[in-house]
Amino acid sequence: MKMNNTKSKNNNQETYFVPTDVMLEIAQIILQADLPHEIIGVKENKRQIILGISYQTNLKFHQEAIKNINDVLKEFHELCNEESETINWRES
């Protein structure tokens, strides 16, 4: 989940709530693209890490890395929602 976005001339910074289940995939994308980042906080009860990620808008590989991060998070949330819809709690 993306929280906010700050922009300067050629730089953007976005804040993400990253579920721990996909943290390794997100970390790999960040490291491969050499994106400046910092851990802002942890939501232990939701098993999320809050990351601030900076990227340069004029660098195609930075834009692709941000797209990949958004895609991983979107797919994870869709999977979680799909699983919760298929569970019939009344039969448990």
Tab-separated table of N, CA and C in Angstrom:
chain	number	residue	atom	x	y	z
A	1	MET	N	0.842	-1.169	0.000
A	1	MET	CA	0.000	0.000	0.000
A	1	MET	C	0.891	1.237	0.000
A	2	LYS	N	0.562	2.183	-0.838
A	2	LYS	CA	1.311	3.426	-0.928
A	2	LYS	C	0.628	4.470	-0.059
A	3	MET	N	1.416	5.280	0.661
A	3	MET	CA	0.824	6.268	1.541
A	3	MET	C	0.859	7.654	0.925
A	4	ASN	N	2.021	8.230	0.769
A	4	ASN	CA	2.071	9.590	0.234
A	4	ASN	C	3.205	9.726	-0.757
A	5	ASN	N	3.235	10.871	-1.393
A	5	ASN	CA	4.194	11.091	-2.459
A	5	ASN	C	4.663	12.536	-2.370
A	6	THR	N	5.967	12.731	-2.295
A	6	THR	CA	6.506	14.090	-2.341
A	6	THR	C	7.387	14.199	-3.569
A	7	LYS	N	7.345	15.368	-4.189
A	7	LYS	CA	8.091	15.564	-5.427
A	7	LYS	C	8.994	16.772	-5.317
A	8	SER	N	10.153	16.656	-5.936
A	8	SER	CA	10.999	17.807	-6.189
A	8	SER	C	11.301	17.764	-7.680
A	9	LYS	N	12.248	18.519	-8.119
A	9	LYS	CA	12.472	18.658	-9.564
A	9	LYS	C	12.518	17.313	-10.301
A	10	ASN	N	13.493	16.473	-10.041
A	10	ASN	CA	13.590	15.172	-10.715
A	10	ASN	C	13.491	14.004	-9.744
A	11	ASN	N	13.155	14.284	-8.507
A	11	ASN	CA	13.100	13.235	-7.494
A	11	ASN	C	11.701	13.118	-6.909
A	12	ASN	N	11.311	11.902	-6.655
A	12	ASN	CA	10.065	11.611	-5.946
A	12	ASN	C	10.409	10.778	-4.728
A	13	GLN	N	9.586	10.908	-3.705
A	13	GLN	CA	9.694	9.997	-2.575
A	13	GLN	C	8.300	9.494	-2.261
A	14	GLU	N	8.202	8.180	-2.110
A	14	GLU	CA	6.926	7.574	-1.791
A	14	GLU	C	7.085	6.743	-0.528
A	15	THR	N	6.008	6.657	0.219
A	15	THR	CA	5.991	5.864	1.437
A	15	THR	C	5.085	4.670	1.212
A	16	TYR	N	5.588	3.497	1.536
A	16	TYR	CA	4.847	2.251	1.335
A	16	TYR	C	4.694	1.507	2.654
A	17	PHE	N	3.540	0.870	2.823
A	17	PHE	CA	3.326	-0.084	3.906
A	17	PHE	C	3.523	-1.460	3.272
A	18	VAL	N	4.649	-2.095	3.591
A	18	VAL	CA	5.018	-3.347	2.939
A	18	VAL	C	4.763	-4.514	3.891
A	19	PRO	N	3.877	-5.432	3.504
A	19	PRO	CA	3.672	-6.627	4.329
A	19	PRO	C	4.962	-7.438	4.407
A	20	THR	N	5.231	-8.005	5.554
A	20	THR	CA	6.468	-8.764	5.726
A	20	THR	C	6.528	-9.960	4.779
A	21	ASP	N	5.375	-10.456	4.337
A	21	ASP	CA	5.348	-11.603	3.425
A	21	ASP	C	6.017	-11.313	2.081
A	22	VAL	N	6.050	-10.046	1.668
A	22	VAL	CA	6.657	-9.697	0.374
A	22	VAL	C	7.875	-8.793	0.534
A	23	MET	N	8.360	-8.652	1.763
A	23	MET	CA	9.483	-7.748	2.006
A	23	MET	C	10.739	-8.159	1.244
A	24	LEU	N	11.003	-9.456	1.123
A	24	LEU	CA	12.197	-9.898	0.400
A	24	LEU	C	12.144	-9.508	-1.075
A	25	GLU	N	10.980	-9.661	-1.708
A	25	GLU	CA	10.846	-9.264	-3.116
A	25	GLU	C	11.035	-7.763	-3.285
A	26	ILE	N	10.449	-6.992	-2.371
A	26	ILE	CA	10.570	-5.526	-2.433
A	26	ILE	C	12.025	-5.118	-2.197
A	27	ALA	N	12.676	-5.738	-1.214
A	27	ALA	CA	14.081	-5.416	-0.927
A	27	ALA	C	14.968	-5.727	-2.132
A	28	GLN	N	14.697	-6.820	-2.804
A	28	GLN	CA	15.483	-7.177	-3.984
A	28	GLN	C	15.340	-6.111	-5.081
A	29	ILE	N	14.127	-5.637	-5.311
A	29	ILE	CA	13.895	-4.588	-6.312
A	29	ILE	C	14.634	-3.311	-5.920
A	30	ILE	N	14.530	-2.933	-4.654
A	30	ILE	CA	15.192	-1.719	-4.161
A	30	ILE	C	16.705	-1.803	-4.356
A	31	LEU	N	17.288	-2.939	-3.991
A	31	LEU	CA	18.741	-3.096	-4.086
A	31	LEU	C	19.221	-3.185	-5.530
A	32	GLN	N	18.484	-3.888	-6.374
A	32	GLN	CA	18.893	-4.003	-7.773
A	32	GLN	C	18.860	-2.658	-8.490
A	33	ALA	N	17.885	-1.808	-8.140
A	33	ALA	CA	17.775	-0.491	-8.784
A	33	ALA	C	18.561	0.567	-8.029
A	34	ASP	N	19.175	0.188	-6.905
A	34	ASP	CA	19.943	1.115	-6.075
A	34	ASP	C	19.109	2.339	-5.683
A	35	LEU	N	17.873	2.069	-5.238
A	35	LEU	CA	16.970	3.143	-4.822
A	35	LEU	C	17.290	3.585	-3.398
A	36	PRO	N	17.435	4.878	-3.166
A	36	PRO	CA	17.591	5.358	-1.790
A	36	PRO	C	16.314	5.028	-0.998
A	37	HIS	N	16.498	4.524	0.196
A	37	HIS	CA	15.346	4.094	0.986
A	37	HIS	C	15.677	4.175	2.473
A	38	GLU	N	14.623	4.165	3.268
A	38	GLU	CA	14.806	4.081	4.714
A	38	GLU	C	13.585	3.435	5.340
A	39	ILE	N	13.832	2.721	6.410
A	39	ILE	CA	12.727	2.159	7.182
A	39	ILE	C	12.233	3.255	8.104
A	40	ILE	N	10.983	3.629	7.926
A	40	ILE	CA	10.395	4.719	8.704
A	40	ILE	C	9.760	4.183	9.979
A	41	GLY	N	9.195	3.001	9.894
A	41	GLY	CA	8.527	2.448	11.061
A	41	GLY	C	8.089	1.018	10.826
A	42	VAL	N	7.458	0.465	11.845
A	42	VAL	CA	6.957	-0.902	11.799
A	42	VAL	C	5.562	-0.914	12.410
A	43	LYS	N	4.635	-1.561	11.726
A	43	LYS	CA	3.305	-1.801	12.283
A	43	LYS	C	3.259	-3.283	12.634
A	44	GLU	N	3.690	-3.576	13.856
A	44	GLU	CA	3.850	-4.965	14.261
A	44	GLU	C	2.530	-5.725	14.230
A	45	ASN	N	1.447	-5.077	14.669
A	45	ASN	CA	0.150	-5.751	14.712
A	45	ASN	C	-0.384	-6.090	13.317
A	46	LYS	N	0.056	-5.367	12.289
A	46	LYS	CA	-0.363	-5.650	10.913
A	46	LYS	C	0.735	-6.340	10.108
A	47	ARG	N	1.873	-6.602	10.764
A	47	ARG	CA	3.016	-7.246	10.113
A	47	ARG	C	3.446	-6.483	8.869
A	48	GLN	N	3.632	-5.164	9.038
A	48	GLN	CA	4.036	-4.303	7.940
A	48	GLN	C	5.263	-3.484	8.326
A	49	ILE	N	6.079	-3.209	7.321
A	49	ILE	CA	7.218	-2.317	7.472
A	49	ILE	C	6.916	-1.082	6.657
A	50	ILE	N	7.117	0.087	7.235
A	50	ILE	CA	6.860	1.338	6.526
A	50	ILE	C	8.176	1.810	5.931
A	51	LEU	N	8.213	1.891	4.597
A	51	LEU	CA	9.426	2.263	3.869
A	51	LEU	C	9.245	3.579	3.137
A	52	GLY	N	10.255	4.411	3.209
A	52	GLY	CA	10.335	5.596	2.366
A	52	GLY	C	11.299	5.286	1.237
A	53	ILE	N	10.831	5.392	-0.004
A	53	ILE	CA	11.651	5.058	-1.162
A	53	ILE	C	11.734	6.277	-2.071
A	54	SER	N	12.958	6.671	-2.397
A	54	SER	CA	13.186	7.796	-3.298
A	54	SER	C	13.592	7.269	-4.660
A	55	TYR	N	13.202	8.007	-5.690
A	55	TYR	CA	13.617	7.630	-7.036
A	55	TYR	C	13.679	8.861	-7.918
A	56	GLN	N	14.463	8.742	-8.975
A	56	GLN	CA	14.610	9.843	-9.914
A	56	GLN	C	13.658	9.612	-11.089
A	57	THR	N	12.825	10.607	-11.337
A	57	THR	CA	11.812	10.467	-12.389
A	57	THR	C	12.410	10.411	-13.783
A	58	ASN	N	13.630	10.888	-13.945
A	58	ASN	CA	14.239	10.890	-15.273
A	58	ASN	C	15.018	9.609	-15.564
A	59	LEU	N	15.062	8.674	-14.629
A	59	LEU	CA	15.760	7.399	-14.843
A	59	LEU	C	14.737	6.289	-15.082
A	60	LYS	N	14.807	5.704	-16.275
A	60	LYS	CA	13.835	4.677	-16.654
A	60	LYS	C	13.878	3.476	-15.709
A	61	PHE	N	15.085	3.048	-15.294
A	61	PHE	CA	15.156	1.880	-14.419
A	61	PHE	C	14.597	2.170	-13.023
A	62	HIS	N	14.639	3.426	-12.576
A	62	HIS	CA	13.988	3.788	-11.319
A	62	HIS	C	12.471	3.721	-11.485
A	63	GLN	N	11.964	4.246	-12.592
A	63	GLN	CA	10.517	4.193	-12.851
A	63	GLN	C	10.037	2.743	-12.933
A	64	GLU	N	10.820	1.895	-13.597
A	64	GLU	CA	10.458	0.476	-13.712
A	64	GLU	C	10.487	-0.215	-12.353
A	65	ALA	N	11.454	0.140	-11.516
A	65	ALA	CA	11.536	-0.449	-10.179
A	65	ALA	C	10.312	-0.068	-9.347
A	66	ILE	N	9.909	1.192	-9.409
A	66	ILE	CA	8.719	1.633	-8.667
A	66	ILE	C	7.481	0.915	-9.190
A	67	LYS	N	7.388	0.750	-10.502
A	67	LYS	CA	6.259	0.013	-11.083
A	67	LYS	C	6.267	-1.423	-10.577
A	68	ASN	N	7.438	-2.042	-10.543
A	68	ASN	CA	7.538	-3.422	-10.048
A	68	ASN	C	7.124	-3.521	-8.587
A	69	ILE	N	7.526	-2.562	-7.770
A	69	ILE	CA	7.126	-2.544	-6.353
A	69	ILE	C	5.609	-2.443	-6.258
A	70	ASN	N	5.026	-1.518	-7.010
A	70	ASN	CA	3.562	-1.359	-6.991
A	70	ASN	C	2.862	-2.633	-7.458
A	71	ASP	N	3.418	-3.291	-8.484
A	71	ASP	CA	2.824	-4.536	-8.990
A	71	ASP	C	2.873	-5.647	-7.950
A	72	VAL	N	4.009	-5.802	-7.267
A	72	VAL	CA	4.130	-6.836	-6.229
A	72	VAL	C	3.110	-6.584	-5.123
A	73	LEU	N	3.002	-5.334	-4.679
A	73	LEU	CA	2.056	-5.013	-3.608
A	73	LEU	C	0.609	-5.229	-4.053
A	74	LYS	N	0.306	-4.835	-5.281
A	74	LYS	CA	-1.055	-5.011	-5.809
A	74	LYS	C	-1.413	-6.489	-5.892
A	75	GLU	N	-0.495	-7.294	-6.452
A	75	GLU	CA	-0.748	-8.729	-6.572
A	75	GLU	C	-0.903	-9.385	-5.208
A	76	PHE	N	-0.109	-8.962	-4.238
A	76	PHE	CA	-0.213	-9.527	-2.894
A	76	PHE	C	-1.579	-9.214	-2.285
A	77	HIS	N	-2.012	-7.965	-2.408
A	77	HIS	CA	-3.310	-7.578	-1.838
A	77	HIS	C	-4.463	-8.278	-2.560
A	78	GLU	N	-4.350	-8.445	-3.877
A	78	GLU	CA	-5.386	-9.178	-4.615
A	78	GLU	C	-5.440	-10.627	-4.161
A	79	LEU	N	-4.291	-11.239	-3.972
A	79	LEU	CA	-4.230	-12.622	-3.508
A	79	LEU	C	-4.854	-12.756	-2.120
A	80	CYS	N	-4.529	-11.839	-1.234
A	80	CYS	CA	-5.090	-11.881	0.122
A	80	CYS	C	-6.605	-11.719	0.092
A	81	ASN	N	-7.098	-10.793	-0.727
A	81	ASN	CA	-8.542	-10.574	-0.825
A	81	ASN	C	-9.227	-11.775	-1.453
A	82	GLU	N	-8.598	-12.388	-2.450
A	82	GLU	CA	-9.161	-13.560	-3.107
A	82	GLU	C	-9.255	-14.721	-2.135
A	83	GLU	N	-8.212	-14.924	-1.338
A	83	GLU	CA	-8.218	-16.011	-0.356
A	83	GLU	C	-9.286	-15.804	0.697
A	84	SER	N	-9.459	-14.563	1.150
A	84	SER	CA	-10.451	-14.310	2.196
A	84	SER	C	-11.867	-14.483	1.662
A	85	GLU	N	-12.072	-14.268	0.345
A	85	GLU	CA	-13.395	-14.453	-0.242
A	85	GLU	C	-13.733	-15.923	-0.437
A	86	THR	N	-12.724	-16.781	-0.600
A	86	THR	CA	-12.992	-18.197	-0.842
A	86	THR	C	-13.155	-18.987	0.453
A	87	ILE	N	-12.797	-18.400	1.566
A	87	ILE	CA	-12.946	-19.092	2.851
A	87	ILE	C	-14.367	-18.885	3.358
A	88	ASN	N	-15.050	-19.977	3.580
A	88	ASN	CA	-16.405	-19.900	4.134
A	88	ASN	C	-16.312	-20.105	5.646
A	89	TRP	N	-16.352	-19.012	6.363
A	89	TRP	CA	-16.163	-19.063	7.803
A	89	TRP	C	-17.318	-19.775	8.499
A	90	ARG	N	-18.444	-19.884	7.831
A	90	ARG	CA	-19.602	-20.537	8.447
A	90	ARG	C	-19.383	-22.051	8.574
A	91	GLU	N	-18.530	-22.603	7.693
A	91	GLU	CA	-18.278	-24.044	7.726
A	91	GLU	C	-17.169	-24.421	8.691
A	92	SER	N	-16.471	-23.457	9.226
A	92	SER	CA	-15.342	-23.730	10.128
A	92	SER	C	-15.805	-24.184	11.481
